[in-house]
Amino acid sequence: MRSLRPLFDSNRRWSEEITARDPEFFGKLVGQQSPDYLWIGCADSRVPANEIVGLLPGELFVHRNVANVVVHTDLNCLSVLQYAVDVLDVEHVIICGHYGCGGVHAALRNDRLGLIDNWLRHVQDVMKKHHLRLAELPDEASRLHRLCELNVIEQVLNVGQTSIVQSAWDRGKALEIHGWIYDLHDGLLRDLTVGIRSAEEYAEVYRRVIED
Ligand code: CO
């Protein structure tokens, strides 16, 4: 088995580099974190949240799971969302999916992989909701491409429907939910333009998605 020593060596170099640039960096972080954004993304190792957007520790609050799914019974994800919105007072929640997502692909193909199949049922629900549009696409690659996008859009709607976000909007808190997708081919993010800042905008985006 490979030794994990290189990870510790690399960690030491990273810490030294950061400290060389800003000797106070870690000292300031110990005091408190005040990120401006919550990132909900895929657990995929090729989509490291902070690196993609060039943010340092302390600048991005992160929750990741397979296929960036937000489920209303997932206490883990909801707790992250509630803490970010109510305690850290973030004003932007970013749902970021990615093209070529293995979880979305497994859902699309109805693969049998084990326990994870149950989790991916949520992505299959998205697929079923949009099956007419997906069926019009010429091949599996284009269906995967579109389902990755649709999955992000549906998660944006799920976040907007949580009691946490609804309550925040009710009390007038500035809070915008964004749907983005990352392309592994060029390392670039794309905004899916389903940003929601209020209950009114939620209804508008919901209609747009349903009618599409
Ligand atoms: Co993925």
mmCIF file with all atom_site columns, N, CA and C in Angstrom, residues 169 175 196-203:
data_model
loop_
_atom_site.group_PDB
_atom_site.id
_atom_site.type_symbol
_atom_site.label_atom_id
_atom_site.label_alt_id
_atom_site.label_comp_id
_atom_site.label_asym_id
_atom_site.label_entity_id
_atom_site.label_seq_id
_atom_site.pdbx_PDB_ins_code
_atom_site.Cartn_x
_atom_site.Cartn_y
_atom_site.Cartn_z
_atom_site.occupancy
_atom_site.B_iso_or_equiv
_atom_site.pdbx_formal_charge
_atom_site.auth_seq_id
_atom_site.auth_comp_id
_atom_site.auth_asym_id
_atom_site.auth_atom_id
_atom_site.pdbx_PDB_model_num
ATOM 1  N N  . TRP A 1 169 ? -36.093 34.861 3.070   1.00 0.00 ? 169 TRP A N  1
ATOM 2  C CA . TRP A 1 169 ? -36.723 35.832 2.157   1.00 0.00 ? 169 TRP A CA 1
ATOM 3  C C  . TRP A 1 169 ? -37.862 36.555 2.868   1.00 0.00 ? 169 TRP A C  1
ATOM 4  N N  . LEU A 1 175 ? -30.609 37.224 -0.255  1.00 0.00 ? 175 LEU A N  1
ATOM 5  C CA . LEU A 1 175 ? -30.127 35.856 -0.455  1.00 0.00 ? 175 LEU A CA 1
ATOM 6  C C  . LEU A 1 175 ? -30.447 35.420 -1.878  1.00 0.00 ? 175 LEU A C  1
ATOM 7  N N  . ILE A 1 196 ? -32.183 33.002 -8.325  1.00 0.00 ? 196 ILE A N  1
ATOM 8  C CA . ILE A 1 196 ? -33.443 33.327 -7.646  1.00 0.00 ? 196 ILE A CA 1
ATOM 9  C C  . ILE A 1 196 ? -33.128 34.164 -6.400  1.00 0.00 ? 196 ILE A C  1
ATOM 10 N N  . ARG A 1 197 ? -33.786 35.344 -6.313  1.00 0.00 ? 197 ARG A N  1
ATOM 11 C CA . ARG A 1 197 ? -33.530 36.231 -5.164  1.00 0.00 ? 197 ARG A CA 1
ATOM 12 C C  . ARG A 1 197 ? -34.733 36.447 -4.265  1.00 0.00 ? 197 ARG A C  1
ATOM 13 N N  . SER A 1 198 ? -35.883 35.849 -4.638  1.00 0.00 ? 198 SER A N  1
ATOM 14 C CA . SER A 1 198 ? -37.106 36.098 -3.864  1.00 0.00 ? 198 SER A CA 1
ATOM 15 C C  . SER A 1 198 ? -38.137 35.026 -4.180  1.00 0.00 ? 198 SER A C  1
ATOM 16 N N  . ALA A 1 199 ? -39.199 35.004 -3.394  1.00 0.00 ? 199 ALA A N  1
ATOM 17 C CA . ALA A 1 199 ? -40.281 34.044 -3.630  1.00 0.00 ? 199 ALA A CA 1
ATOM 18 C C  . ALA A 1 199 ? -40.927 34.305 -5.000  1.00 0.00 ? 199 ALA A C  1
ATOM 19 N N  . GLU A 1 200 ? -40.981 35.581 -5.407  1.00 0.00 ? 200 GLU A N  1
ATOM 20 C CA . GLU A 1 200 ? -41.566 35.921 -6.708  1.00 0.00 ? 200 GLU A CA 1
ATOM 21 C C  . GLU A 1 200 ? -40.706 35.360 -7.842  1.00 0.00 ? 200 GLU A C  1
ATOM 22 N N  . GLU A 1 201 ? -39.390 35.549 -7.705  1.00 0.00 ? 201 GLU A N  1
ATOM 23 C CA . GLU A 1 201 ? -38.493 35.031 -8.738  1.00 0.00 ? 201 GLU A CA 1
ATOM 24 C C  . GLU A 1 201 ? -38.515 33.510 -8.753  1.00 0.00 ? 201 GLU A C  1
ATOM 25 N N  . TYR A 1 202 ? -38.721 32.925 -7.585  1.00 0.00 ? 202 TYR A N  1
ATOM 26 C CA . TYR A 1 202 ? -38.820 31.461 -7.502  1.00 0.00 ? 202 TYR A CA 1
ATOM 27 C C  . TYR A 1 202 ? -39.967 30.984 -8.392  1.00 0.00 ? 202 TYR A C  1
ATOM 28 N N  . ALA A 1 203 ? -41.112 31.620 -8.239  1.00 0.00 ? 203 ALA A N  1
ATOM 29 C CA . ALA A 1 203 ? -42.295 31.225 -9.014  1.00 0.00 ? 203 ALA A CA 1
ATOM 30 C C  . ALA A 1 203 ? -42.037 31.370 -10.509 1.00 0.00 ? 203 ALA A C  1
#
